[in-house]
Amino acid sequence: MTIRLPGAGGALRAYEPRTEPFAPAPGTPFTSRTVFSAAHVVADPFADVSPDSPAAVDWDATLAFRRHLWAHGLGVAEAMDTAQRGMGLDWAGAAELIRRSAAEARAVGGRIACGVGTDQLTGGSLAEIRAAYEEQLAVVEEAGAQAILMASRALAATAKGPEDYLEVYGHLLRQAAGPVILHWLGPMFDPALDGYWGSADLDAATDTFLEVIAAHPDKVDGVKISLLDAQREIDLRRRLPRGVRCYTGDDFNYPELIAGDEQGFSHALLGIFDPLGPLAAEAVRVLDTGDVKAFRGLLDPTVELSRHLFQAPTRFYKTGVVFLAWLAGHQTHFTMVGGLQSARSLPHLARAYELADGLGLFPDSRLAEERMRNLLSLYGVNQ
């Protein structure tokens, strides 16, 4: 049975849903790459909240989704951009998420790393920014999780130049209990981070970033690069000290970056692996066998979906991620903290459904089609 989907111009087109899902079974742990999926949060649809209210989270559904990712061998990158940090999820909610997810990870043997930022601040001095980072770092370390030092809006607004970044990050790395992941999130994901590392010139910013790492290589497990620029990531990757991993955060070019070249490869910490979880895990297991061509054969076709979800304004990709989780049956509703379900248009969501269905991402294609039809009817699209 066909379903009529709206295009960007408003015209309806017929689409024939796929009937057989791509459904790989959970397999052995990965051996060639370390792979994290940044995971979304599931809102409580019955909470009486407004867009300005603290986030109301459905903890059971949120943790169930993390168990889904762990079951397929993926690590979970918790309380990151994908979980709507700074876009609906405040620090109090993030701290609770970190504690609950870390406890769940221990219970099931899952790998977890958690975001450490300064989102309890809107501004402040360098001393206040350091203290905010320290508060969050303590929460993550007390929970038993690995820390991911995220980019700070407050630091971007306060820092006078590269020396302030060197001072703040050097202070944090000296006191971190174990090796952390440093996260460079580009302004396409968060415009408030423009000029991070003390310069809008990316070459100069890269030099400062590498200076931070070179001063404390024993405290840096790896770096997550989210600049959507494959060559820049490759160039930076080749300059990292021995033993420091590069985790790609490039949701446009991840297959080639994970596959790598004769001089190295990237591991992964990706928001797109939230909807791609089982397929991505299967692709990495194929790569573990050394079959790069088959790996690319599985993962390359997913790039069109990823580029669609992450199209400008990129920061609203979370809407598509949660939408696909609803269609896939991981949650019972399409509601987001902060009301962010309204951030993408109906044609955008319809195309996301079509691309995801074509990849076989929905375990129950009939359920996905029924939910898509229900959404369309709310917008006045009669079938």
PDB file of C-alpha atoms in Angstrom, residues 170-355:
ATOM      1  CA  GLY A 170      45.080  22.723  31.446  1.00  0.00           C
ATOM      2  CA  HIS A 171      43.574  23.164  34.908  1.00  0.00           C
ATOM      3  CA  LEU A 172      40.840  20.617  34.199  1.00  0.00           C
ATOM      4  CA  LEU A 173      43.160  18.040  32.660  1.00  0.00           C
ATOM      5  CA  ARG A 174      45.571  18.228  35.579  1.00  0.00           C
ATOM      6  CA  GLN A 175      42.816  17.360  38.029  1.00  0.00           C
ATOM      7  CA  ALA A 176      40.884  14.810  35.944  1.00  0.00           C
ATOM      8  CA  ALA A 177      40.978  11.361  37.529  1.00  0.00           C
ATOM      9  CA  GLY A 178      41.505   9.597  34.197  1.00  0.00           C
ATOM     10  CA  PRO A 179      41.921  10.233  30.490  1.00  0.00           C
ATOM     11  CA  VAL A 180      39.088  12.332  29.056  1.00  0.00           C
ATOM     12  CA  ILE A 181      37.701  12.971  25.601  1.00  0.00           C
ATOM     13  CA  LEU A 182      38.008  16.573  24.399  1.00  0.00           C
ATOM     14  CA  HIS A 183      35.096  17.753  22.269  1.00  0.00           C
ATOM     15  CA  TRP A 184      35.389  20.442  19.613  1.00  0.00           C
ATOM     16  CA  LEU A 185      31.845  21.300  18.541  1.00  0.00           C
ATOM     17  CA  GLY A 186      31.659  23.632  15.565  1.00  0.00           C
ATOM     18  CA  PRO A 187      29.363  26.666  15.277  1.00  0.00           C
ATOM     19  CA  MET A 188      27.127  24.854  12.801  1.00  0.00           C
ATOM     20  CA  PHE A 189      25.961  22.799  15.804  1.00  0.00           C
ATOM     21  CA  ASP A 190      25.935  25.750  18.205  1.00  0.00           C
ATOM     22  CA  PRO A 191      26.411  29.312  16.906  1.00  0.00           C
ATOM     23  CA  ALA A 192      27.474  30.454  20.403  1.00  0.00           C
ATOM     24  CA  LEU A 193      30.702  28.464  19.943  1.00  0.00           C
ATOM     25  CA  ASP A 194      31.984  30.498  17.009  1.00  0.00           C
ATOM     26  CA  GLY A 195      35.673  31.346  17.474  1.00  0.00           C
ATOM     27  CA  TYR A 196      36.301  28.544  19.937  1.00  0.00           C
ATOM     28  CA  TRP A 197      39.919  27.972  21.000  1.00  0.00           C
ATOM     29  CA  GLY A 198      40.461  31.706  20.690  1.00  0.00           C
ATOM     30  CA  SER A 199      40.167  32.292  16.952  1.00  0.00           C
ATOM     31  CA  ALA A 200      37.675  32.194  14.090  1.00  0.00           C
ATOM     32  CA  ASP A 201      40.617  31.083  11.930  1.00  0.00           C
ATOM     33  CA  LEU A 202      40.332  27.291  12.075  1.00  0.00           C
ATOM     34  CA  ASP A 203      44.037  26.787  11.433  1.00  0.00           C
ATOM     35  CA  ALA A 204      44.920  28.942  14.435  1.00  0.00           C
ATOM     36  CA  ALA A 205      42.198  27.288  16.534  1.00  0.00           C
ATOM     37  CA  THR A 206      43.565  23.862  15.601  1.00  0.00           C
ATOM     38  CA  ASP A 207      47.029  24.873  16.760  1.00  0.00           C
ATOM     39  CA  THR A 208      45.667  25.900  20.163  1.00  0.00           C
ATOM     40  CA  PHE A 209      43.617  22.706  20.432  1.00  0.00           C
ATOM     41  CA  LEU A 210      46.700  20.614  19.717  1.00  0.00           C
ATOM     42  CA  GLU A 211      48.716  22.653  22.226  1.00  0.00           C
ATOM     43  CA  VAL A 212      46.212  21.732  24.945  1.00  0.00           C
ATOM     44  CA  ILE A 213      46.589  18.043  24.075  1.00  0.00           C
ATOM     45  CA  ALA A 214      50.385  18.131  23.753  1.00  0.00           C
ATOM     46  CA  ALA A 215      50.697  19.574  27.262  1.00  0.00           C
ATOM     47  CA  HIS A 216      48.749  16.685  28.820  1.00  0.00           C
ATOM     48  CA  PRO A 217      48.735  13.678  26.428  1.00  0.00           C
ATOM     49  CA  ASP A 218      48.420  11.214  29.312  1.00  0.00           C
ATOM     50  CA  LYS A 219      45.107  12.821  30.321  1.00  0.00           C
ATOM     51  CA  VAL A 220      43.555  12.787  26.830  1.00  0.00           C
ATOM     52  CA  ASP A 221      42.015   9.513  25.672  1.00  0.00           C
ATOM     53  CA  GLY A 222      40.886  11.130  22.457  1.00  0.00           C
ATOM     54  CA  VAL A 223      39.318  14.073  20.712  1.00  0.00           C
ATOM     55  CA  LYS A 224      35.882  14.347  19.142  1.00  0.00           C
ATOM     56  CA  ILE A 225      35.843  16.580  16.090  1.00  0.00           C
ATOM     57  CA  SER A 226      32.457  17.953  14.944  1.00  0.00           C
ATOM     58  CA  LEU A 227      33.336  20.423  12.189  1.00  0.00           C
ATOM     59  CA  LEU A 228      31.729  18.648   9.190  1.00  0.00           C
ATOM     60  CA  ASP A 229      35.007  18.973   7.295  1.00  0.00           C
ATOM     61  CA  ALA A 230      36.572  15.605   6.461  1.00  0.00           C
ATOM     62  CA  GLN A 231      39.945  16.875   5.306  1.00  0.00           C
ATOM     63  CA  ARG A 232      40.381  19.087   8.346  1.00  0.00           C
ATOM     64  CA  GLU A 233      39.669  16.104  10.592  1.00  0.00           C
ATOM     65  CA  ILE A 234      42.164  13.962   8.684  1.00  0.00           C
ATOM     66  CA  ASP A 235      44.828  16.652   8.922  1.00  0.00           C
ATOM     67  CA  LEU A 236      44.248  17.055  12.653  1.00  0.00           C
ATOM     68  CA  ARG A 237      44.148  13.287  13.185  1.00  0.00           C
ATOM     69  CA  ARG A 238      47.610  12.953  11.672  1.00  0.00           C
ATOM     70  CA  ARG A 239      48.987  15.549  14.110  1.00  0.00           C
ATOM     71  CA  LEU A 240      47.717  13.928  17.300  1.00  0.00           C
ATOM     72  CA  PRO A 241      50.265  12.534  19.774  1.00  0.00           C
ATOM     73  CA  ARG A 242      50.707   8.774  19.674  1.00  0.00           C
ATOM     74  CA  GLY A 243      48.011   7.043  21.701  1.00  0.00           C
ATOM     75  CA  VAL A 244      45.437   9.848  21.446  1.00  0.00           C
ATOM     76  CA  ARG A 245      42.392   8.715  19.502  1.00  0.00           C
ATOM     77  CA  CYS A 246      40.401  10.759  17.028  1.00  0.00           C
ATOM     78  CA  TYR A 247      36.642  10.209  17.397  1.00  0.00           C
ATOM     79  CA  THR A 248      34.834  11.474  14.352  1.00  0.00           C
ATOM     80  CA  GLY A 249      31.805  13.619  15.039  1.00  0.00           C
ATOM     81  CA  ASP A 250      31.362  14.352  11.330  1.00  0.00           C
ATOM     82  CA  ASP A 251      27.816  13.318  10.508  1.00  0.00           C
ATOM     83  CA  PHE A 252      28.417  14.094   6.829  1.00  0.00           C
ATOM     84  CA  ASN A 253      31.554  12.060   6.118  1.00  0.00           C
ATOM     85  CA  TYR A 254      31.738   9.337   8.778  1.00  0.00           C
ATOM     86  CA  PRO A 255      32.106   6.230   6.550  1.00  0.00           C
ATOM     87  CA  GLU A 256      35.343   7.399   4.921  1.00  0.00           C
ATOM     88  CA  LEU A 257      36.716   8.748   8.199  1.00  0.00           C
ATOM     89  CA  ILE A 258      36.050   5.538  10.130  1.00  0.00           C
ATOM     90  CA  ALA A 259      37.400   3.410   7.273  1.00  0.00           C
ATOM     91  CA  GLY A 260      40.556   5.522   7.278  1.00  0.00           C
ATOM     92  CA  ASP A 261      43.574   5.418   5.018  1.00  0.00           C
ATOM     93  CA  GLU A 262      47.144   4.168   5.023  1.00  0.00           C
ATOM     94  CA  GLN A 263      48.026   6.759   7.688  1.00  0.00           C
ATOM     95  CA  GLY A 264      45.266   6.050  10.162  1.00  0.00           C
ATOM     96  CA  PHE A 265      41.558   6.152  10.881  1.00  0.00           C
ATOM     97  CA  SER A 266      38.966   7.721  13.157  1.00  0.00           C
ATOM     98  CA  HIS A 267      36.967   6.041  15.862  1.00  0.00           C
ATOM     99  CA  ALA A 268      33.417   7.364  16.234  1.00  0.00           C
ATOM    100  CA  LEU A 269      31.215   9.403  18.550  1.00  0.00           C
ATOM    101  CA  LEU A 270      28.209  10.282  16.447  1.00  0.00           C
ATOM    102  CA  GLY A 271      24.658  11.513  16.848  1.00  0.00           C
ATOM    103  CA  ILE A 272      23.606   9.756  13.647  1.00  0.00           C
ATOM    104  CA  PHE A 273      24.412   6.412  15.265  1.00  0.00           C
ATOM    105  CA  ASP A 274      21.338   6.973  17.463  1.00  0.00           C
ATOM    106  CA  PRO A 275      18.923   6.054  14.622  1.00  0.00           C
ATOM    107  CA  LEU A 276      21.512   3.904  12.808  1.00  0.00           C
ATOM    108  CA  GLY A 277      22.476   1.826  15.867  1.00  0.00           C
ATOM    109  CA  PRO A 278      22.034  -1.792  14.684  1.00  0.00           C
ATOM    110  CA  LEU A 279      23.102  -1.043  11.109  1.00  0.00           C
ATOM    111  CA  ALA A 280      26.163   0.907  12.240  1.00  0.00           C
ATOM    112  CA  ALA A 281      27.141  -1.874  14.634  1.00  0.00           C
ATOM    113  CA  GLU A 282      26.890  -4.474  11.883  1.00  0.00           C
ATOM    114  CA  ALA A 283      29.032  -2.312   9.599  1.00  0.00           C
ATOM    115  CA  VAL A 284      31.757  -1.979  12.248  1.00  0.00           C
ATOM    116  CA  ARG A 285      31.786  -5.746  12.797  1.00  0.00           C
ATOM    117  CA  VAL A 286      32.302  -6.184   9.072  1.00  0.00           C
ATOM    118  CA  LEU A 287      35.154  -3.686   9.258  1.00  0.00           C
ATOM    119  CA  ASP A 288      36.646  -5.739  12.087  1.00  0.00           C
ATOM    120  CA  THR A 289      37.162  -8.524   9.537  1.00  0.00           C
ATOM    121  CA  GLY A 290      39.187  -6.176   7.351  1.00  0.00           C
ATOM    122  CA  ASP A 291      36.541  -5.930   4.622  1.00  0.00           C
ATOM    123  CA  VAL A 292      36.536  -2.183   4.032  1.00  0.00           C
ATOM    124  CA  LYS A 293      34.500  -2.477   0.825  1.00  0.00           C
ATOM    125  CA  ALA A 294      31.668  -4.317   2.555  1.00  0.00           C
ATOM    126  CA  PHE A 295      31.809  -1.838   5.450  1.00  0.00           C
ATOM    127  CA  ARG A 296      31.403   1.050   3.024  1.00  0.00           C
ATOM    128  CA  GLY A 297      28.681  -0.867   1.226  1.00  0.00           C
ATOM    129  CA  LEU A 298      26.652  -0.941   4.423  1.00  0.00           C
ATOM    130  CA  LEU A 299      27.382   2.537   5.730  1.00  0.00           C
ATOM    131  CA  ASP A 300      27.695   4.713   2.613  1.00  0.00           C
ATOM    132  CA  PRO A 301      23.953   4.473   1.767  1.00  0.00           C
ATOM    133  CA  THR A 302      23.129   5.974   5.188  1.00  0.00           C
ATOM    134  CA  VAL A 303      24.894   9.264   4.453  1.00  0.00           C
ATOM    135  CA  GLU A 304      21.958  10.720   2.516  1.00  0.00           C
ATOM    136  CA  LEU A 305      19.736  10.294   5.578  1.00  0.00           C
ATOM    137  CA  SER A 306      22.377  11.748   7.873  1.00  0.00           C
ATOM    138  CA  ARG A 307      22.971  14.778   5.669  1.00  0.00           C
ATOM    139  CA  HIS A 308      19.226  15.315   5.545  1.00  0.00           C
ATOM    140  CA  LEU A 309      18.805  15.173   9.332  1.00  0.00           C
ATOM    141  CA  PHE A 310      21.828  17.420   9.905  1.00  0.00           C
ATOM    142  CA  GLN A 311      21.040  19.988   7.211  1.00  0.00           C
ATOM    143  CA  ALA A 312      21.145  23.638   8.250  1.00  0.00           C
ATOM    144  CA  PRO A 313      20.219  24.801  10.783  1.00  0.00           C
ATOM    145  CA  THR A 314      22.205  21.763  11.946  1.00  0.00           C
ATOM    146  CA  ARG A 315      21.463  22.179  15.652  1.00  0.00           C
ATOM    147  CA  PHE A 316      17.892  21.036  15.036  1.00  0.00           C
ATOM    148  CA  TYR A 317      18.962  17.553  13.920  1.00  0.00           C
ATOM    149  CA  LYS A 318      17.687  16.244  17.275  1.00  0.00           C
ATOM    150  CA  THR A 319      14.122  16.613  16.019  1.00  0.00           C
ATOM    151  CA  GLY A 320      14.728  14.115  13.224  1.00  0.00           C
ATOM    152  CA  VAL A 321      16.543  11.731  15.560  1.00  0.00           C
ATOM    153  CA  VAL A 322      13.639  11.637  18.017  1.00  0.00           C
ATOM    154  CA  PHE A 323      11.117  11.422  15.180  1.00  0.00           C
ATOM    155  CA  LEU A 324      12.817   8.287  13.841  1.00  0.00           C
ATOM    156  CA  ALA A 325      12.979   6.775  17.332  1.00  0.00           C
ATOM    157  CA  TRP A 326       9.210   7.194  17.558  1.00  0.00           C
ATOM    158  CA  LEU A 327       8.617   5.643  14.146  1.00  0.00           C
ATOM    159  CA  ALA A 328      10.932   2.756  15.052  1.00  0.00           C
ATOM    160  CA  GLY A 329       8.918   1.978  18.180  1.00  0.00           C
ATOM    161  CA  HIS A 330      11.529   3.001  20.752  1.00  0.00           C
ATOM    162  CA  GLN A 331       9.043   5.436  22.302  1.00  0.00           C
ATOM    163  CA  THR A 332       5.302   5.882  22.218  1.00  0.00           C
ATOM    164  CA  HIS A 333       5.128   9.527  21.153  1.00  0.00           C
ATOM    165  CA  PHE A 334       6.808  12.290  19.184  1.00  0.00           C
ATOM    166  CA  THR A 335       7.213  14.851  21.946  1.00  0.00           C
ATOM    167  CA  MET A 336      10.509  16.485  22.905  1.00  0.00           C
ATOM    168  CA  VAL A 337      11.765  18.446  25.880  1.00  0.00           C
ATOM    169  CA  GLY A 338      11.488  22.145  25.198  1.00  0.00           C
ATOM    170  CA  GLY A 339       8.832  21.512  22.550  1.00  0.00           C
ATOM    171  CA  LEU A 340      11.559  20.916  19.971  1.00  0.00           C
ATOM    172  CA  GLN A 341       9.352  18.560  17.932  1.00  0.00           C
ATOM    173  CA  SER A 342       8.207  21.728  16.140  1.00  0.00           C
ATOM    174  CA  ALA A 343      11.724  22.580  14.909  1.00  0.00           C
ATOM    175  CA  ARG A 344      11.481  20.765  11.554  1.00  0.00           C
ATOM    176  CA  SER A 345       8.853  21.012   8.830  1.00  0.00           C
ATOM    177  CA  LEU A 346       6.481  18.284   7.710  1.00  0.00           C
ATOM    178  CA  PRO A 347       8.252  17.862   4.335  1.00  0.00           C
ATOM    179  CA  HIS A 348      11.564  17.466   6.202  1.00  0.00           C
ATOM    180  CA  LEU A 349      10.097  14.773   8.451  1.00  0.00           C
ATOM    181  CA  ALA A 350       8.433  13.023   5.524  1.00  0.00           C
ATOM    182  CA  ARG A 351      11.733  12.797   3.679  1.00  0.00           C
ATOM    183  CA  ALA A 352      13.419  11.484   6.839  1.00  0.00           C
ATOM    184  CA  TYR A 353      10.776   8.749   7.044  1.00  0.00           C
ATOM    185  CA  GLU A 354      11.264   7.828   3.392  1.00  0.00           C
ATOM    186  CA  LEU A 355      15.061   7.638   3.650  1.00  0.00           C
TER     187      LEU A 355
END
